[in-house]
Amino acid sequence: MKDLFVMFSLNTSEVEISTFLLVGIPGFESVHIWISIPICFMYLLAILGNCTPLFVIRTESSLHEPMYYFLSMLALSDLGLSFSSLPSMLRIFLFNAMEISADACIAQEFFIHGFTGMESSMLLIISFDCFPAICNPLRYNSILTSSRILHRGLIFDIKSILLVLPLPFTLNRLRYCNKHLLSHSYCLHQDVMKLACSDNRVNFYYGLFVALCMMSDSVFIAVSYVFNLKTVLGIASHGEQLKALNTCVSHICAVLIFFVPIITLATIHHFAKHKSPLAMILIADAFLLVPSLMNPIVYCVKSWQIRVKVLEKLSLKSK
């Protein structure tokens, strides 16, 4: 009878769950509806900001050049990130609906990690392609043809998808019992796996491998810019040096905007013992919202060609 009672206690203490609970901003639950206003505004700006250069580049034949193809790929990655997190963020802050099914959560983390990998790859490609733009600007368009750019983009996108493809399958094989409260307003692999009551060592090590792969992109980008700066400093004319540096300034800003939050978040998740929930949530939200919001501003401000074409489109519509 005693053994039966123990078995019953063990069975009831490990009740499998099929839904998770997301979180908003701890301590501000009563004002989530007000917080939703700036969040919705930022999402709207991010979506419009990334759709605008896509539309302008698509409709203007004068912008069918390597640099603008790269910007288009970056804008698509930003849009993917925005739409991946938008449903859960709106449900939390607008309707105070925290629940998300396990299947929807696993699907969301796949898309978020996939588009994150794509954006990281695009920034890496752009950093490498700054070199011919600095060294040989007159032959830049002949060196980087449209077909070469599309092939590179496709190869790196496939690499990003294949890298994160095992993540949902490894999460799906785990059992989740009792614990169901996540740490963010959307699902991340490293967050979901910690709720498992079965062995998650495969998830931990493969998740760490994926994080290191993405961090390695930042290392390669830094190395490429060391060579770029060395080349710039070797240019005799001061005016040409400034012109060459101006080519890379917007991209360096985009790299910092993207990698600083993601590296901080990954480091805290994997290595920090004492974590502030509020700091984690703010960094995680910045990781998704800030790059999508700032990239169009950074690139459009630095690229007068896009700026002029956007203003032309707006002036034609106002007539």
mmCIF file of C-alpha atoms in Angstrom:
data_model
loop_
_atom_site.group_PDB
_atom_site.id
_atom_site.type_symbol
_atom_site.label_atom_id
_atom_site.label_comp_id
_atom_site.label_asym_id
_atom_site.label_seq_id
_atom_site.Cartn_x
_atom_site.Cartn_y
_atom_site.Cartn_z
ATOM 1 C CA MET A 1 0.000 0.000 0.000
ATOM 2 C CA LYS A 2 2.910 2.307 0.881
ATOM 3 C CA ASP A 3 4.610 1.579 -2.469
ATOM 4 C CA LEU A 4 1.380 2.350 -4.280
ATOM 5 C CA PHE A 5 1.121 5.689 -2.452
ATOM 6 C CA VAL A 6 4.727 6.593 -3.395
ATOM 7 C CA MET A 7 4.096 5.740 -7.060
ATOM 8 C CA PHE A 8 0.926 7.832 -7.028
ATOM 9 C CA SER A 9 2.822 10.764 -5.451
ATOM 10 C CA LEU A 10 5.559 10.535 -8.087
ATOM 11 C CA ASN A 11 3.013 10.402 -10.899
ATOM 12 C CA THR A 12 1.085 13.416 -9.616
ATOM 13 C CA SER A 13 4.262 15.401 -8.952
ATOM 14 C CA GLU A 14 5.277 15.126 -12.607
ATOM 15 C CA VAL A 15 2.183 16.156 -14.520
ATOM 16 C CA GLU A 16 3.067 16.784 -18.142
ATOM 17 C CA ILE A 17 2.049 20.190 -19.441
ATOM 18 C CA SER A 18 1.130 21.261 -22.967
ATOM 19 C CA THR A 19 1.094 25.035 -22.539
ATOM 20 C CA PHE A 20 3.679 27.570 -21.388
ATOM 21 C CA LEU A 21 3.282 30.978 -19.785
ATOM 22 C CA LEU A 22 5.057 33.964 -21.317
ATOM 23 C CA VAL A 23 5.775 37.086 -19.302
ATOM 24 C CA GLY A 24 5.369 40.780 -19.913
ATOM 25 C CA ILE A 25 7.377 43.234 -17.829
ATOM 26 C CA PRO A 26 7.568 42.134 -14.170
ATOM 27 C CA GLY A 27 6.084 44.668 -11.778
ATOM 28 C CA PHE A 28 4.263 46.559 -14.550
ATOM 29 C CA GLU A 29 1.425 44.094 -15.250
ATOM 30 C CA SER A 30 -1.220 46.678 -14.360
ATOM 31 C CA VAL A 31 -0.004 49.076 -17.072
ATOM 32 C CA HIS A 32 0.613 46.539 -19.854
ATOM 33 C CA ILE A 33 -2.141 48.133 -21.933
ATOM 34 C CA TRP A 34 -0.264 51.472 -21.841
ATOM 35 C CA ILE A 35 3.073 49.808 -22.564
ATOM 36 C CA SER A 36 1.442 48.202 -25.621
ATOM 37 C CA ILE A 37 1.077 51.649 -27.258
ATOM 38 C CA PRO A 38 4.831 52.346 -27.745
ATOM 39 C CA ILE A 39 5.443 48.646 -28.530
ATOM 40 C CA CYS A 40 2.775 48.648 -31.277
ATOM 41 C CA PHE A 41 4.164 51.948 -32.570
ATOM 42 C CA MET A 42 7.699 50.500 -32.733
ATOM 43 C CA TYR A 43 6.473 47.381 -34.537
ATOM 44 C CA LEU A 44 4.554 49.543 -37.015
ATOM 45 C CA LEU A 45 7.631 51.707 -37.647
ATOM 46 C CA ALA A 46 9.839 48.619 -38.027
ATOM 47 C CA ILE A 47 7.478 47.010 -40.559
ATOM 48 C CA LEU A 48 6.953 50.220 -42.558
ATOM 49 C CA GLY A 49 10.648 51.094 -42.303
ATOM 50 C CA ASN A 50 11.723 47.757 -43.768
ATOM 51 C CA CYS A 51 8.952 47.532 -46.379
ATOM 52 C CA THR A 52 9.735 51.015 -47.738
ATOM 53 C CA PRO A 53 13.317 50.327 -48.954
ATOM 54 C CA LEU A 54 12.177 46.922 -50.257
ATOM 55 C CA PHE A 55 9.477 48.599 -52.361
ATOM 56 C CA VAL A 56 11.783 51.404 -53.547
ATOM 57 C CA ILE A 57 14.621 49.032 -54.471
ATOM 58 C CA ARG A 58 12.183 46.698 -56.240
ATOM 59 C CA THR A 59 10.580 49.461 -58.337
ATOM 60 C CA GLU A 60 13.658 51.597 -59.113
ATOM 61 C CA SER A 61 15.998 50.041 -61.686
ATOM 62 C CA SER A 62 18.741 52.526 -60.743
ATOM 63 C CA LEU A 63 18.948 50.806 -57.332
ATOM 64 C CA HIS A 64 19.465 47.320 -58.759
ATOM 65 C CA GLU A 65 23.036 47.247 -57.486
ATOM 66 C CA PRO A 66 24.937 44.939 -55.081
ATOM 67 C CA MET A 67 24.706 47.180 -52.023
ATOM 68 C CA TYR A 68 20.933 47.547 -52.339
ATOM 69 C CA TYR A 69 20.415 43.815 -52.867
ATOM 70 C CA PHE A 70 22.198 43.264 -49.557
ATOM 71 C CA LEU A 71 19.996 45.879 -47.895
ATOM 72 C CA SER A 72 16.929 44.076 -49.273
ATOM 73 C CA MET A 73 18.065 40.773 -47.751
ATOM 74 C CA LEU A 74 18.722 42.500 -44.424
ATOM 75 C CA ALA A 75 15.267 44.119 -44.512
ATOM 76 C CA LEU A 76 13.634 40.732 -45.190
ATOM 77 C CA SER A 77 15.423 39.245 -42.177
ATOM 78 C CA ASP A 78 14.240 42.146 -40.009
ATOM 79 C CA LEU A 79 10.673 41.685 -41.210
ATOM 80 C CA GLY A 80 10.868 37.974 -40.435
ATOM 81 C CA LEU A 81 12.057 38.702 -36.893
ATOM 82 C CA SER A 82 9.307 41.280 -36.371
ATOM 83 C CA PHE A 83 6.500 39.011 -37.581
ATOM 84 C CA SER A 84 7.867 36.034 -35.591
ATOM 85 C CA SER A 85 7.512 37.807 -32.257
ATOM 86 C CA LEU A 86 4.574 40.124 -33.045
ATOM 87 C CA PRO A 87 1.670 37.717 -32.208
ATOM 88 C CA SER A 88 2.863 36.811 -28.703
ATOM 89 C CA MET A 89 3.912 40.389 -27.840
ATOM 90 C CA LEU A 90 0.514 41.774 -28.862
ATOM 91 C CA ARG A 91 -1.370 39.037 -26.977
ATOM 92 C CA ILE A 92 0.574 39.764 -23.791
ATOM 93 C CA PHE A 93 0.482 43.554 -23.746
ATOM 94 C CA LEU A 94 -2.884 44.180 -25.435
ATOM 95 C CA PHE A 95 -5.003 41.298 -24.093
ATOM 96 C CA ASN A 96 -2.979 40.113 -21.075
ATOM 97 C CA ALA A 97 -3.031 36.597 -22.602
ATOM 98 C CA MET A 98 0.119 34.854 -21.373
ATOM 99 C CA GLU A 99 -0.540 31.270 -22.461
ATOM 100 C CA ILE A 100 1.045 29.724 -25.536
ATOM 101 C CA SER A 101 0.812 26.103 -26.633
ATOM 102 C CA ALA A 102 3.969 24.008 -26.664
ATOM 103 C CA ASP A 103 3.746 23.480 -30.452
ATOM 104 C CA ALA A 104 3.259 27.209 -31.144
ATOM 105 C CA CYS A 105 6.138 28.043 -28.788
ATOM 106 C CA ILE A 106 8.509 25.586 -30.487
ATOM 107 C CA ALA A 107 7.505 26.910 -33.923
ATOM 108 C CA GLN A 108 8.089 30.494 -32.785
ATOM 109 C CA GLU A 109 11.559 29.767 -31.424
ATOM 110 C CA PHE A 110 12.492 28.100 -34.720
ATOM 111 C CA PHE A 111 11.510 31.170 -36.751
ATOM 112 C CA ILE A 112 13.141 33.618 -34.326
ATOM 113 C CA HIS A 113 16.439 31.704 -34.273
ATOM 114 C CA GLY A 114 16.251 31.106 -38.039
ATOM 115 C CA PHE A 115 15.768 34.782 -38.937
ATOM 116 C CA THR A 116 18.393 35.765 -36.361
ATOM 117 C CA GLY A 117 20.861 33.461 -38.117
ATOM 118 C CA MET A 118 19.909 34.923 -41.502
ATOM 119 C CA GLU A 119 20.482 38.487 -40.300
ATOM 120 C CA SER A 120 23.815 37.509 -38.761
ATOM 121 C CA SER A 121 24.839 35.914 -42.075
ATOM 122 C CA MET A 122 23.786 38.983 -44.063
ATOM 123 C CA LEU A 123 25.879 41.253 -41.851
ATOM 124 C CA LEU A 124 28.832 38.899 -42.342
ATOM 125 C CA ILE A 125 28.429 38.920 -46.147
ATOM 126 C CA ILE A 126 28.181 42.726 -46.215
ATOM 127 C CA SER A 127 31.370 43.037 -44.123
ATOM 128 C CA PHE A 128 33.290 40.861 -46.598
ATOM 129 C CA ASP A 129 31.900 42.756 -49.573
ATOM 130 C CA CYS A 130 32.989 46.103 -48.140
ATOM 131 C CA PHE A 131 36.562 45.128 -49.037
ATOM 132 C CA PRO A 132 36.178 45.302 -52.854
ATOM 133 C CA ALA A 133 34.069 48.446 -52.427
ATOM 134 C CA ILE A 134 37.028 50.099 -50.655
ATOM 135 C CA CYS A 135 39.885 48.619 -52.711
ATOM 136 C CA ASN A 136 38.389 48.783 -56.170
ATOM 137 C CA PRO A 137 35.169 50.847 -56.194
ATOM 138 C CA LEU A 138 35.153 51.275 -59.988
ATOM 139 C CA ARG A 139 35.024 47.495 -60.555
ATOM 140 C CA TYR A 140 32.722 46.776 -57.591
ATOM 141 C CA ASN A 141 29.604 46.170 -59.691
ATOM 142 C CA SER A 142 31.459 43.941 -62.136
ATOM 143 C CA ILE A 143 33.038 41.879 -59.340
ATOM 144 C CA LEU A 144 29.758 41.422 -57.462
ATOM 145 C CA THR A 145 27.154 40.611 -60.085
ATOM 146 C CA SER A 146 23.476 40.077 -59.249
ATOM 147 C CA SER A 147 23.732 36.311 -59.698
ATOM 148 C CA ARG A 148 26.735 36.089 -57.344
ATOM 149 C CA ILE A 149 24.912 38.077 -54.692
ATOM 150 C CA LEU A 150 21.773 35.948 -54.950
ATOM 151 C CA HIS A 151 23.818 32.745 -54.771
ATOM 152 C CA ARG A 152 25.687 33.950 -51.690
ATOM 153 C CA GLY A 153 22.482 35.059 -49.994
ATOM 154 C CA LEU A 154 20.763 31.763 -50.775
ATOM 155 C CA ILE A 155 23.703 29.662 -49.547
ATOM 156 C CA PHE A 156 23.944 31.542 -46.256
ATOM 157 C CA ASP A 157 20.158 31.465 -45.754
ATOM 158 C CA ILE A 158 20.122 27.691 -46.254
ATOM 159 C CA LYS A 159 23.050 27.398 -43.829
ATOM 160 C CA SER A 160 21.119 29.400 -41.215
ATOM 161 C CA ILE A 161 17.989 27.255 -41.595
ATOM 162 C CA LEU A 162 19.916 23.972 -41.439
ATOM 163 C CA LEU A 163 21.781 25.176 -38.347
ATOM 164 C CA VAL A 164 18.589 25.781 -36.335
ATOM 165 C CA LEU A 165 16.492 23.008 -37.912
ATOM 166 C CA PRO A 166 17.338 20.422 -35.197
ATOM 167 C CA LEU A 167 16.228 22.789 -32.395
ATOM 168 C CA PRO A 168 12.448 22.200 -32.609
ATOM 169 C CA PHE A 169 12.955 18.432 -32.902
ATOM 170 C CA THR A 170 15.216 18.307 -29.838
ATOM 171 C CA LEU A 171 12.703 20.395 -27.859
ATOM 172 C CA ASN A 172 9.771 18.256 -28.995
ATOM 173 C CA ARG A 173 11.319 15.062 -27.634
ATOM 174 C CA LEU A 174 11.571 16.510 -24.097
ATOM 175 C CA ARG A 175 8.978 16.081 -21.360
ATOM 176 C CA TYR A 176 7.731 19.192 -19.582
ATOM 177 C CA CYS A 177 6.377 18.812 -16.054
ATOM 178 C CA ASN A 178 5.231 21.296 -13.410
ATOM 179 C CA LYS A 179 7.376 24.256 -14.504
ATOM 180 C CA HIS A 180 5.788 26.195 -17.346
ATOM 181 C CA LEU A 181 6.789 29.852 -16.784
ATOM 182 C CA LEU A 182 9.130 31.245 -19.444
ATOM 183 C CA SER A 183 11.450 34.237 -18.976
ATOM 184 C CA HIS A 184 10.487 36.365 -21.988
ATOM 185 C CA SER A 185 7.585 37.678 -24.026
ATOM 186 C CA TYR A 186 8.371 35.138 -26.753
ATOM 187 C CA CYS A 187 9.954 31.673 -26.962
ATOM 188 C CA LEU A 188 13.687 31.020 -27.154
ATOM 189 C CA HIS A 189 15.351 27.617 -27.298
ATOM 190 C CA GLN A 190 17.545 28.117 -24.215
ATOM 191 C CA ASP A 191 14.524 29.322 -22.237
ATOM 192 C CA VAL A 192 12.177 26.459 -23.176
ATOM 193 C CA MET A 193 14.716 23.658 -22.627
ATOM 194 C CA LYS A 194 15.208 24.688 -18.985
ATOM 195 C CA LEU A 195 11.571 23.811 -18.255
ATOM 196 C CA ALA A 196 12.091 20.159 -19.231
ATOM 197 C CA CYS A 197 11.922 17.453 -16.563
ATOM 198 C CA SER A 198 13.788 14.984 -18.806
ATOM 199 C CA ASP A 199 17.454 14.966 -19.830
ATOM 200 C CA ASN A 200 18.174 18.133 -21.860
ATOM 201 C CA ARG A 201 21.953 17.808 -22.237
ATOM 202 C CA VAL A 202 21.659 17.418 -26.031
ATOM 203 C CA ASN A 203 19.656 20.651 -26.166
ATOM 204 C CA PHE A 204 22.173 22.476 -23.980
ATOM 205 C CA TYR A 205 25.229 21.477 -25.987
ATOM 206 C CA TYR A 206 23.622 21.927 -29.400
ATOM 207 C CA GLY A 207 22.115 25.266 -28.331
ATOM 208 C CA LEU A 208 25.568 26.346 -27.157
ATOM 209 C CA PHE A 209 27.013 25.246 -30.520
ATOM 210 C CA VAL A 210 24.409 27.337 -32.409
ATOM 211 C CA ALA A 211 25.116 30.352 -30.177
ATOM 212 C CA LEU A 212 28.877 29.995 -30.745
ATOM 213 C CA CYS A 213 28.323 29.756 -34.522
ATOM 214 C CA MET A 214 26.387 33.022 -34.459
ATOM 215 C CA MET A 215 28.976 34.634 -32.203
ATOM 216 C CA SER A 216 31.687 33.477 -34.619
ATOM 217 C CA ASP A 217 29.999 35.651 -37.268
ATOM 218 C CA SER A 218 30.749 38.669 -35.079
ATOM 219 C CA VAL A 219 34.397 37.560 -34.781
ATOM 220 C CA PHE A 220 34.737 37.191 -38.575
ATOM 221 C CA ILE A 221 33.067 40.586 -39.040
ATOM 222 C CA ALA A 222 35.560 42.166 -36.604
ATOM 223 C CA VAL A 223 38.494 40.520 -38.425
ATOM 224 C CA SER A 224 37.195 41.687 -41.814
ATOM 225 C CA TYR A 225 36.982 45.268 -40.538
ATOM 226 C CA VAL A 226 40.527 45.115 -39.216
ATOM 227 C CA PHE A 227 41.645 44.380 -42.795
ATOM 228 C CA ASN A 228 39.254 47.023 -44.163
ATOM 229 C CA LEU A 229 40.628 49.684 -41.810
ATOM 230 C CA LYS A 230 44.194 48.650 -42.632
ATOM 231 C CA THR A 231 43.372 49.124 -46.318
ATOM 232 C CA VAL A 232 41.727 52.497 -45.642
ATOM 233 C CA LEU A 233 44.759 53.757 -43.700
ATOM 234 C CA GLY A 234 46.956 52.759 -46.649
ATOM 235 C CA ILE A 235 45.093 55.181 -48.945
ATOM 236 C CA ALA A 236 47.214 58.274 -49.554
ATOM 237 C CA SER A 237 44.460 60.874 -49.958
ATOM 238 C CA HIS A 238 42.722 62.023 -46.743
ATOM 239 C CA GLY A 239 39.530 62.691 -48.697
ATOM 240 C CA GLU A 240 39.549 59.179 -50.132
ATOM 241 C CA GLN A 241 40.084 57.777 -46.634
ATOM 242 C CA LEU A 242 37.000 59.564 -45.351
ATOM 243 C CA LYS A 243 34.990 58.413 -48.356
ATOM 244 C CA ALA A 244 36.066 54.786 -47.790
ATOM 245 C CA LEU A 245 35.274 54.966 -44.061
ATOM 246 C CA ASN A 246 31.860 56.458 -44.847
ATOM 247 C CA THR A 247 31.112 53.316 -46.885
ATOM 248 C CA CYS A 248 31.413 51.173 -43.754
ATOM 249 C CA VAL A 249 30.019 53.428 -40.992
ATOM 250 C CA SER A 250 26.370 52.424 -41.447
ATOM 251 C CA HIS A 251 27.268 48.749 -41.500
ATOM 252 C CA ILE A 252 29.362 49.016 -38.317
ATOM 253 C CA CYS A 253 26.361 50.667 -36.607
ATOM 254 C CA ALA A 254 24.078 47.833 -37.790
ATOM 255 C CA VAL A 255 26.548 45.218 -36.508
ATOM 256 C CA LEU A 256 26.700 46.827 -33.054
ATOM 257 C CA ILE A 257 22.914 47.262 -32.875
ATOM 258 C CA PHE A 258 22.408 43.579 -33.704
ATOM 259 C CA PHE A 259 25.229 41.762 -31.918
ATOM 260 C CA VAL A 260 25.493 43.628 -28.593
ATOM 261 C CA PRO A 261 22.015 42.553 -27.296
ATOM 262 C CA ILE A 262 22.223 38.993 -28.716
ATOM 263 C CA ILE A 263 25.702 38.277 -27.288
ATOM 264 C CA THR A 264 24.702 39.782 -23.933
ATOM 265 C CA LEU A 265 21.511 37.700 -23.827
ATOM 266 C CA ALA A 266 23.238 34.445 -24.839
ATOM 267 C CA THR A 267 26.029 34.978 -22.288
ATOM 268 C CA ILE A 268 23.594 35.663 -19.451
ATOM 269 C CA HIS A 269 21.432 32.658 -20.373
ATOM 270 C CA HIS A 270 24.313 30.196 -20.494
ATOM 271 C CA PHE A 271 26.699 31.435 -17.815
ATOM 272 C CA ALA A 272 25.080 33.866 -15.345
ATOM 273 C CA LYS A 273 24.035 32.392 -11.995
ATOM 274 C CA HIS A 274 22.113 35.385 -10.661
ATOM 275 C CA LYS A 275 19.967 37.008 -13.336
ATOM 276 C CA SER A 276 17.659 40.015 -13.052
ATOM 277 C CA PRO A 277 14.316 39.072 -14.707
ATOM 278 C CA LEU A 278 13.637 42.687 -15.657
ATOM 279 C CA ALA A 279 17.089 43.118 -17.245
ATOM 280 C CA MET A 280 16.688 39.831 -19.152
ATOM 281 C CA ILE A 281 13.310 40.839 -20.562
ATOM 282 C CA LEU A 282 14.468 44.335 -21.582
ATOM 283 C CA ILE A 283 17.592 42.956 -23.307
ATOM 284 C CA ALA A 284 15.518 40.262 -25.052
ATOM 285 C CA ASP A 285 12.968 42.809 -26.275
ATOM 286 C CA ALA A 286 15.783 45.109 -27.442
ATOM 287 C CA PHE A 287 17.320 42.174 -29.340
ATOM 288 C CA LEU A 288 14.151 41.827 -31.440
ATOM 289 C CA LEU A 289 12.857 45.374 -31.676
ATOM 290 C CA VAL A 290 15.905 47.637 -31.901
ATOM 291 C CA PRO A 291 17.654 46.175 -35.018
ATOM 292 C CA SER A 292 14.396 46.009 -37.000
ATOM 293 C CA LEU A 293 13.613 49.579 -35.991
ATOM 294 C CA MET A 294 17.072 51.111 -36.387
ATOM 295 C CA ASN A 295 18.484 49.370 -39.493
ATOM 296 C CA PRO A 296 16.185 51.178 -41.980
ATOM 297 C CA ILE A 297 16.995 54.510 -40.302
ATOM 298 C CA VAL A 298 20.759 53.873 -40.300
ATOM 299 C CA TYR A 299 20.914 52.727 -43.920
ATOM 300 C CA CYS A 300 18.446 55.260 -45.316
ATOM 301 C CA VAL A 301 20.203 58.158 -43.575
ATOM 302 C CA LYS A 302 23.590 57.035 -44.934
ATOM 303 C CA SER A 303 22.286 56.146 -48.418
ATOM 304 C CA TRP A 304 21.182 59.337 -50.123
ATOM 305 C CA GLN A 305 20.026 57.365 -53.183
ATOM 306 C CA ILE A 306 17.324 55.555 -51.209
ATOM 307 C CA ARG A 307 16.418 58.728 -49.338
ATOM 308 C CA VAL A 308 15.960 60.674 -52.587
ATOM 309 C CA LYS A 309 13.832 57.918 -54.170
ATOM 310 C CA VAL A 310 11.610 57.654 -51.075
ATOM 311 C CA LEU A 311 11.050 61.425 -51.100
ATOM 312 C CA GLU A 312 10.265 61.279 -54.833
ATOM 313 C CA LYS A 313 7.648 58.558 -54.229
ATOM 314 C CA LEU A 314 6.078 60.599 -51.403
ATOM 315 C CA SER A 315 6.009 63.810 -53.495
ATOM 316 C CA LEU A 316 4.340 61.990 -56.409
ATOM 317 C CA LYS A 317 1.637 60.631 -54.120
ATOM 318 C CA SER A 318 0.984 64.041 -52.585
ATOM 319 C CA LYS A 319 0.330 65.593 -56.030
#
